């Protein structure tokens, strides 16, 4: 994706921090949260690596196909997990987007990301999906009680819930990765 220096570094920091938090969530006592957190950590660190500015590091030619294989395998794993829960379908789309970006980067000449015809249809479809995802996820983070002017009473509000098991933090993590995905797709 290799955008301009400052935005590239902001994406690296956001994605790496999200990946690190997801690694911490893997210590959860809830098995489903551990599984989801592992895939999200892989996605966060993969996105951080893809966002490193090209002036600092340009991956060797073999790295892009390798990333396509890794995220293809992650997508197949998420597809298998989607049998039990439809929530994993988002992970399938995310892994597919990573495969797509890796394939585009492997095929593109150095420094060229847009074709003369403009934004490809798949890029536009992924942008629409992730933009909608970001808007819906962001809306879900707004507590109903806070909107009404009251105290938050959701999971973890004043209770003994471990900070790594709080669903609002997991949503914020997914929101961050969705925003980063939109930014990366725009830079293609």
GROMACS .gro file of C-alpha atoms in nm, residues 22-110:
model
   89
   22UNK     CA    1  -0.543  -0.864   1.998
   23UNK     CA    2  -0.250  -1.073   2.122
   24UNK     CA    3  -0.343  -0.970   2.476
   25UNK     CA    4  -0.706  -1.068   2.407
   26UNK     CA    5  -0.581  -1.419   2.325
   27UNK     CA    6  -0.535  -1.466   2.701
   28UNK     CA    7  -0.913  -1.443   2.749
   29UNK     CA    8  -1.094  -1.712   2.941
   30UNK     CA    9  -1.356  -1.726   2.664
   31UNK     CA   10  -1.252  -1.965   2.386
   32UNK     CA   11  -1.442  -1.785   2.108
   33UNK     CA   12  -1.270  -1.457   2.197
   34UNK     CA   13  -0.928  -1.625   2.190
   35UNK     CA   14  -0.991  -1.766   1.842
   36UNK     CA   15  -1.116  -1.439   1.697
   37UNK     CA   16  -0.832  -1.245   1.860
   38UNK     CA   17  -0.569  -1.465   1.695
   39UNK     CA   18  -0.700  -1.395   1.347
   40UNK     CA   19  -0.736  -1.027   1.425
   41UNK     CA   20  -0.378  -1.011   1.555
   42UNK     CA   21  -0.253  -1.167   1.231
   43UNK     CA   22  -0.456  -0.914   1.034
   44UNK     CA   23  -0.330  -0.621   1.242
   45UNK     CA   24   0.037  -0.713   1.210
   46UNK     CA   25  -0.002  -0.797   0.840
   47UNK     CA   26  -0.164  -0.461   0.775
   48UNK     CA   27   0.112  -0.287   0.971
   49UNK     CA   28   0.377  -0.458   0.759
   50UNK     CA   29   0.197  -0.364   0.435
   51UNK     CA   30   0.167   0.000   0.543
   52UNK     CA   31   0.539   0.061   0.603
   53UNK     CA   32   0.638   0.350   0.373
   54UNK     CA   33   0.825   0.235   0.062
   55UNK     CA   34   1.100   0.490   0.126
   56UNK     CA   35   1.192   0.294   0.438
   57UNK     CA   36   1.141  -0.064   0.321
   58UNK     CA   37   1.024  -0.217  -0.003
   59UNK     CA   38   0.949  -0.586   0.041
   60UNK     CA   39   1.126  -0.828  -0.193
   61UNK     CA   40   0.922  -0.960  -0.487
   62UNK     CA   41   0.859  -1.294  -0.312
   63UNK     CA   42   0.695  -1.129  -0.008
   64UNK     CA   43   0.368  -1.036  -0.182
   65UNK     CA   44   0.286  -1.391  -0.300
   66UNK     CA   45   0.380  -1.519   0.046
   67UNK     CA   46   0.137  -1.273   0.206
   68UNK     CA   47  -0.130  -1.380  -0.041
   69UNK     CA   48  -0.082  -1.743   0.065
   70UNK     CA   49  -0.080  -1.660   0.439
   71UNK     CA   50  -0.397  -1.452   0.419
   72UNK     CA   51  -0.557  -1.702   0.182
   73UNK     CA   52  -0.504  -1.968   0.449
   74UNK     CA   53  -0.642  -1.731   0.715
   75UNK     CA   54  -0.946  -1.672   0.494
   76UNK     CA   55  -1.004  -2.046   0.455
   77UNK     CA   56  -0.975  -2.087   0.832
   78UNK     CA   57  -1.229  -1.808   0.886
   79UNK     CA   58  -1.458  -1.964   0.627
   80UNK     CA   59  -1.441  -2.294   0.818
   81UNK     CA   60  -1.517  -2.110   1.143
   82UNK     CA   61  -1.812  -1.934   0.976
   83UNK     CA   62  -1.998  -2.265   0.984
   84UNK     CA   63  -2.048  -2.211   1.357
   85UNK     CA   64  -2.093  -1.833   1.356
   86UNK     CA   65  -2.171  -1.591   1.075
   87UNK     CA   66  -1.955  -1.329   1.251
   88UNK     CA   67  -1.653  -1.495   1.093
   89UNK     CA   68  -1.770  -1.394   0.746
   90UNK     CA   69  -1.622  -1.049   0.813
   91UNK     CA   70  -1.286  -1.217   0.870
   92UNK     CA   71  -1.327  -1.396   0.536
   93UNK     CA   72  -1.383  -1.061   0.363
   94UNK     CA   73  -1.088  -0.904   0.547
   95UNK     CA   74  -0.853  -1.188   0.457
   96UNK     CA   75  -0.979  -1.175   0.098
   97UNK     CA   76  -0.904  -0.801   0.088
   98UNK     CA   77  -0.551  -0.869   0.212
   99UNK     CA   78  -0.502  -1.136  -0.056
  100UNK     CA   79  -0.635  -0.894  -0.318
  101UNK     CA   80  -0.400  -0.615  -0.205
  102UNK     CA   81  -0.102  -0.851  -0.203
  103UNK     CA   82  -0.183  -0.975  -0.555
  104UNK     CA   83  -0.225  -0.618  -0.683
  105UNK     CA   84   0.105  -0.514  -0.526
  106UNK     CA   85   0.283  -0.818  -0.671
  107UNK     CA   86   0.150  -0.744  -1.020
  108UNK     CA   87   0.199  -0.366  -1.014
  109UNK     CA   88   0.518  -0.208  -1.142
  110UNK     CA   89   0.707  -0.022  -0.871
   0.00000   0.00000   0.00000
